[in-house]
Amino acid sequence: MDKFEKIFDMSFEKAMVFVARPIVILIICKIVVTIVLKILNKIFEKSKLDKGIQGFFKQLIRISIYVIGIIMAAQSLGVNTSSLVTLLGVVSLAFSLSLQNILTNVFSGIMLLITKPFVTGDYIEVSGISGTVTGISLMRTRMRTADNKVELIPNSDVASQRISNYSGETRRRVDIEVSADYKAPTRLVISVIRDVIDKDERIAKEGAYAPTVRLFRFNENDITYTVKVWCENGVYWDVYFDLLENIREAYDDNGIEFSYPHRVVRIEK
């Protein structure tokens, strides 16, 4: 009431100045917001920053400027802003606590969009899920699995887990293990597998990407051989399954057998 009485006690000119001052401050805030956003838009046009992050930053700056403007307008009216600032702090804290999970996902999404451990179209594995990334928002990452399921993973889970990006490089290594009976000569087995590899034009053959076929492990009933070859990302699974099928056929053609567990049963009379 004292503030209103003070206004009525003023001359008309002083009263107009008293009332107009906060209005002018808010108008200036509006102008500042417009100018700052125009500058940001020009900066964002030249950057590769994600649209979601751009919108988040612009909204954050807009709200911050208006909050400062409101506090300054209140000060111009003689209002004690210390209590207002305290109230805003308490409200902000309560708001942050109530939206803790949401804010965690948002900031995780911002970090994913800035650091770019993967982009839309990459084939990744995260949180035990493998699939193609179809979208990255501020809240969650959208993936399509090999069996055409859509998985929505919270960004906080994605950011805190180990990420395997199989599209990070143009080539990917195919690792398989095949076994052969102890009776099959090692050199023959390796030669047969290499013949299968040489016939597949999708497999790299030279330099650092040259195929590897080696004896890997002695088992109780057979010998395990490891096969490591490189191919383009897009044909990974085709090469993987074709290798298994072609090696099986090559074994049959060359008399190489797979071993099976044997048990000797003795019956005493």
Short mmCIF file of C-alpha atoms in Angstrom, two decimals:
data_model
loop_
_atom_site.label_atom_id
_atom_site.label_comp_id
_atom_site.label_asym_id
_atom_site.label_seq_id
_atom_site.Cartn_x
_atom_site.Cartn_y
_atom_site.Cartn_z
CA MET A 1 0.00 0.00 0.00
CA ASP A 2 2.88 2.38 0.75
CA LYS A 3 4.08 2.07 -2.83
CA PHE A 4 0.65 2.97 -4.20
CA GLU A 5 0.30 5.89 -1.77
CA LYS A 6 3.71 7.11 -2.87
CA ILE A 7 2.58 7.05 -6.49
CA PHE A 8 -0.58 9.07 -5.70
CA ASP A 9 1.49 11.62 -3.74
CA MET A 10 3.77 12.21 -6.73
CA SER A 11 3.20 14.75 -9.41
CA PHE A 12 1.76 13.41 -12.64
CA GLU A 13 5.12 13.62 -14.42
CA LYS A 14 6.99 11.78 -11.66
CA ALA A 15 4.27 9.16 -11.43
CA MET A 16 4.50 8.52 -15.16
CA VAL A 17 8.28 8.13 -14.91
CA PHE A 18 7.89 5.79 -11.93
CA VAL A 19 5.40 3.58 -13.76
CA ALA A 20 7.10 3.78 -17.15
CA ARG A 21 10.55 2.81 -15.88
CA PRO A 22 9.83 -0.96 -15.44
CA ILE A 23 7.93 -0.99 -18.75
CA VAL A 24 10.94 0.51 -20.52
CA ILE A 25 13.22 -2.06 -18.88
CA LEU A 26 11.03 -4.92 -20.14
CA ILE A 27 10.91 -3.39 -23.64
CA ILE A 28 14.72 -3.16 -23.61
CA CYS A 29 14.86 -6.81 -22.54
CA LYS A 30 12.65 -7.70 -25.49
CA ILE A 31 14.98 -5.82 -27.86
CA VAL A 32 18.05 -7.45 -26.31
CA VAL A 33 16.48 -10.90 -26.71
CA THR A 34 15.72 -10.21 -30.38
CA ILE A 35 19.27 -8.98 -31.09
CA VAL A 36 20.95 -11.83 -29.20
CA LEU A 37 18.81 -14.47 -30.94
CA LYS A 38 19.60 -12.98 -34.36
CA ILE A 39 23.33 -13.14 -33.56
CA LEU A 40 22.96 -16.73 -32.34
CA ASN A 41 21.04 -17.72 -35.47
CA LYS A 42 23.88 -16.43 -37.65
CA ILE A 43 26.41 -18.33 -35.54
CA PHE A 44 24.32 -21.52 -35.65
CA GLU A 45 23.93 -21.27 -39.43
CA LYS A 46 27.71 -21.59 -39.80
CA SER A 47 28.01 -24.36 -37.21
CA LYS A 48 27.04 -28.02 -37.41
CA LEU A 49 25.34 -27.94 -34.03
CA ASP A 50 22.21 -30.07 -33.79
CA LYS A 51 18.87 -28.26 -34.16
CA GLY A 52 17.71 -29.59 -30.80
CA ILE A 53 20.71 -28.08 -29.02
CA GLN A 54 20.24 -24.79 -30.87
CA GLY A 55 16.64 -24.56 -29.69
CA PHE A 56 17.61 -25.48 -26.12
CA PHE A 57 20.30 -22.78 -25.91
CA LYS A 58 18.06 -20.12 -27.47
CA GLN A 59 15.24 -20.89 -25.04
CA LEU A 60 17.66 -20.86 -22.09
CA ILE A 61 19.07 -17.46 -23.08
CA ARG A 62 15.58 -16.03 -23.69
CA ILE A 63 14.36 -17.09 -20.24
CA SER A 64 17.56 -15.87 -18.52
CA ILE A 65 17.32 -12.38 -20.05
CA TYR A 66 13.64 -12.03 -19.14
CA VAL A 67 14.27 -13.17 -15.55
CA ILE A 68 17.02 -10.55 -15.21
CA GLY A 69 14.68 -7.95 -16.74
CA ILE A 70 11.88 -8.76 -14.32
CA ILE A 71 14.24 -8.45 -11.35
CA MET A 72 15.52 -5.08 -12.63
CA ALA A 73 11.95 -3.89 -13.22
CA ALA A 74 11.01 -4.86 -9.68
CA GLN A 75 14.06 -2.99 -8.34
CA SER A 76 12.98 0.13 -10.24
CA LEU A 77 9.67 0.02 -8.37
CA GLY A 78 11.49 -0.14 -5.06
CA VAL A 79 10.67 -3.79 -4.42
CA ASN A 80 13.13 -5.69 -2.22
CA THR A 81 14.50 -8.13 -4.80
CA SER A 82 16.63 -10.12 -2.37
CA SER A 83 13.56 -12.05 -1.26
CA LEU A 84 12.52 -12.42 -4.90
CA VAL A 85 15.92 -13.83 -5.84
CA THR A 86 15.77 -16.21 -2.88
CA LEU A 87 12.30 -17.34 -3.93
CA LEU A 88 13.50 -17.91 -7.49
CA GLY A 89 16.41 -19.96 -6.16
CA VAL A 90 14.13 -22.14 -4.05
CA VAL A 91 11.70 -22.62 -6.93
CA SER A 92 14.56 -23.46 -9.30
CA LEU A 93 15.97 -26.00 -6.83
CA ALA A 94 12.59 -27.66 -6.32
CA PHE A 95 12.00 -27.66 -10.08
CA SER A 96 15.42 -29.21 -10.71
CA LEU A 97 14.89 -31.96 -8.12
CA SER A 98 11.45 -32.84 -9.46
CA LEU A 99 12.81 -33.05 -13.01
CA GLN A 100 16.17 -34.60 -12.13
CA ASN A 101 15.82 -37.59 -14.46
CA ILE A 102 14.55 -35.44 -17.31
CA LEU A 103 17.37 -32.91 -16.91
CA THR A 104 19.94 -35.72 -16.74
CA ASN A 105 18.64 -37.09 -20.02
CA VAL A 106 18.62 -33.61 -21.60
CA PHE A 107 22.21 -32.81 -20.65
CA SER A 108 23.31 -36.31 -21.68
CA GLY A 109 21.59 -35.72 -25.01
CA ILE A 110 23.42 -32.41 -25.43
CA MET A 111 26.76 -34.12 -24.77
CA LEU A 112 25.95 -36.89 -27.26
CA LEU A 113 25.00 -34.34 -29.92
CA ILE A 114 28.15 -32.28 -29.30
CA THR A 115 30.72 -35.07 -28.97
CA LYS A 116 29.07 -37.25 -31.67
CA PRO A 117 30.20 -40.75 -30.63
CA PHE A 118 27.68 -41.83 -33.27
CA VAL A 119 25.33 -40.18 -35.76
CA THR A 120 22.04 -41.13 -37.36
CA GLY A 121 22.56 -44.12 -39.64
CA ASP A 122 25.39 -45.69 -37.61
CA TYR A 123 25.15 -49.30 -36.47
CA ILE A 124 25.97 -49.37 -32.76
CA GLU A 125 25.75 -51.52 -29.66
CA VAL A 126 24.84 -49.92 -26.33
CA SER A 127 23.09 -51.13 -23.16
CA GLY A 128 23.08 -54.65 -24.60
CA ILE A 129 21.12 -53.54 -27.68
CA SER A 130 22.48 -53.57 -31.24
CA GLY A 131 20.87 -51.66 -34.06
CA THR A 132 20.90 -48.76 -36.49
CA VAL A 133 20.50 -45.27 -35.01
CA THR A 134 17.43 -43.64 -36.54
CA GLY A 135 17.29 -40.52 -34.39
CA ILE A 136 18.90 -38.64 -31.50
CA SER A 137 16.74 -36.24 -29.48
CA LEU A 138 17.47 -34.37 -26.27
CA MET A 139 15.66 -37.04 -24.24
CA ARG A 140 16.39 -40.39 -25.90
CA THR A 141 18.18 -42.22 -28.68
CA ARG A 142 16.05 -44.12 -31.17
CA MET A 143 17.39 -47.38 -32.67
CA ARG A 144 16.07 -49.98 -35.12
CA THR A 145 17.26 -53.52 -34.43
CA ALA A 146 18.01 -56.22 -37.00
CA ASP A 147 14.55 -57.76 -36.44
CA ASN A 148 12.94 -54.34 -37.09
CA LYS A 149 12.10 -53.48 -33.49
CA VAL A 150 12.24 -49.84 -32.42
CA GLU A 151 14.22 -49.28 -29.22
CA LEU A 152 14.05 -45.96 -27.32
CA ILE A 153 16.97 -45.67 -24.91
CA PRO A 154 17.22 -42.78 -22.39
CA ASN A 155 20.24 -40.62 -23.17
CA SER A 156 21.50 -40.92 -19.59
CA ASP A 157 21.82 -44.69 -20.12
CA VAL A 158 23.53 -44.23 -23.49
CA ALA A 159 26.04 -41.69 -22.14
CA SER A 160 26.95 -43.84 -19.12
CA GLN A 161 27.40 -47.11 -21.05
CA ARG A 162 30.18 -48.36 -23.28
CA ILE A 163 29.30 -47.64 -26.91
CA SER A 164 30.48 -49.85 -29.76
CA ASN A 165 30.17 -48.02 -33.08
CA TYR A 166 30.51 -50.48 -35.96
CA SER A 167 30.07 -47.72 -38.54
CA GLY A 168 32.88 -45.55 -37.21
CA GLU A 169 35.20 -46.93 -39.89
CA THR A 170 34.49 -48.01 -43.46
CA ARG A 171 35.68 -51.58 -42.82
CA ARG A 172 34.81 -54.11 -40.16
CA ARG A 173 36.54 -57.32 -39.18
CA VAL A 174 34.69 -60.62 -39.33
CA ASP A 175 35.85 -63.01 -36.59
CA ILE A 176 34.75 -66.64 -36.69
CA GLU A 177 35.98 -69.89 -35.17
CA VAL A 178 35.69 -73.25 -36.92
CA SER A 179 36.73 -76.68 -35.74
CA ALA A 180 38.13 -79.77 -37.44
CA ASP A 181 38.84 -83.33 -36.41
CA TYR A 182 42.33 -84.18 -35.11
CA LYS A 183 42.73 -86.51 -38.09
CA ALA A 184 42.62 -83.57 -40.54
CA PRO A 185 46.13 -82.20 -41.25
CA THR A 186 46.51 -78.62 -40.02
CA ARG A 187 48.02 -77.39 -43.28
CA LEU A 188 45.11 -78.90 -45.25
CA VAL A 189 42.48 -77.24 -43.04
CA ILE A 190 44.17 -73.83 -43.27
CA SER A 191 44.61 -74.21 -47.04
CA VAL A 192 40.94 -75.11 -47.56
CA ILE A 193 39.76 -72.14 -45.50
CA ARG A 194 42.11 -69.78 -47.38
CA ASP A 195 40.74 -71.04 -50.70
CA VAL A 196 37.23 -70.13 -49.54
CA ILE A 197 38.43 -66.65 -48.55
CA ASP A 198 40.30 -66.10 -51.83
CA LYS A 199 37.14 -66.80 -53.84
CA ASP A 200 35.14 -64.10 -52.02
CA GLU A 201 35.78 -60.75 -53.72
CA ARG A 202 34.16 -58.83 -50.86
CA ILE A 203 37.00 -59.74 -48.50
CA ALA A 204 40.11 -57.53 -48.40
CA LYS A 205 43.26 -59.44 -49.35
CA GLU A 206 46.29 -57.16 -48.93
CA GLY A 207 48.22 -55.02 -46.46
CA ALA A 208 46.96 -54.47 -42.94
CA TYR A 209 43.61 -55.99 -43.95
CA ALA A 210 45.06 -59.32 -45.13
CA PRO A 211 43.11 -62.38 -43.88
CA THR A 212 44.34 -64.41 -40.93
CA VAL A 213 43.76 -68.16 -40.57
CA ARG A 214 45.58 -69.84 -37.66
CA LEU A 215 45.32 -72.82 -35.36
CA PHE A 216 43.77 -71.36 -32.22
CA ARG A 217 43.03 -74.01 -29.60
CA PHE A 218 43.34 -77.73 -28.84
CA ASN A 219 40.09 -79.13 -27.50
CA GLU A 220 39.17 -82.52 -26.10
CA ASN A 221 37.68 -83.79 -29.36
CA ASP A 222 38.84 -81.35 -32.04
CA ILE A 223 41.05 -78.42 -32.99
CA THR A 224 39.70 -74.87 -33.22
CA TYR A 225 40.92 -72.54 -35.98
CA THR A 226 40.42 -68.78 -35.88
CA VAL A 227 39.52 -66.87 -39.04
CA LYS A 228 39.79 -63.07 -39.22
CA VAL A 229 38.91 -61.20 -42.42
CA TRP A 230 38.03 -57.59 -43.29
CA CYS A 231 35.14 -56.37 -45.41
CA GLU A 232 33.01 -53.27 -45.99
CA ASN A 233 30.52 -52.45 -43.23
CA GLY A 234 27.52 -52.87 -45.49
CA VAL A 235 28.24 -56.54 -46.30
CA TYR A 236 29.42 -57.67 -42.87
CA TRP A 237 26.63 -60.12 -42.12
CA ASP A 238 26.54 -61.50 -45.68
CA VAL A 239 30.27 -62.24 -45.49
CA TYR A 240 29.92 -63.72 -42.00
CA PHE A 241 27.22 -66.24 -42.92
CA ASP A 242 28.62 -66.99 -46.39
CA LEU A 243 31.99 -67.87 -44.85
CA LEU A 244 30.41 -70.38 -42.49
CA GLU A 245 28.37 -72.00 -45.25
CA ASN A 246 31.23 -72.10 -47.77
CA ILE A 247 33.71 -73.50 -45.23
CA ARG A 248 31.25 -76.27 -44.40
CA GLU A 249 30.92 -77.17 -48.10
CA ALA A 250 34.71 -77.00 -48.58
CA TYR A 251 35.18 -79.38 -45.63
CA ASP A 252 32.85 -81.89 -47.28
CA ASP A 253 34.63 -81.56 -50.64
CA ASN A 254 38.05 -82.20 -49.05
CA GLY A 255 37.08 -84.97 -46.64
CA ILE A 256 37.57 -82.83 -43.52
CA GLU A 257 35.26 -83.85 -40.71
CA PHE A 258 33.88 -82.07 -37.71
CA SER A 259 34.46 -83.99 -34.52
CA TYR A 260 31.74 -84.91 -32.07
CA PRO A 261 32.07 -85.97 -28.44
CA HIS A 262 32.65 -89.70 -28.10
CA ARG A 263 31.80 -91.82 -25.10
CA VAL A 264 32.92 -95.41 -24.60
CA VAL A 265 30.40 -97.44 -22.66
CA ARG A 266 31.53 -100.75 -21.16
CA ILE A 267 28.98 -103.22 -19.94
CA GLU A 268 30.25 -105.78 -17.48
CA LYS A 269 28.38 -109.03 -17.17
#
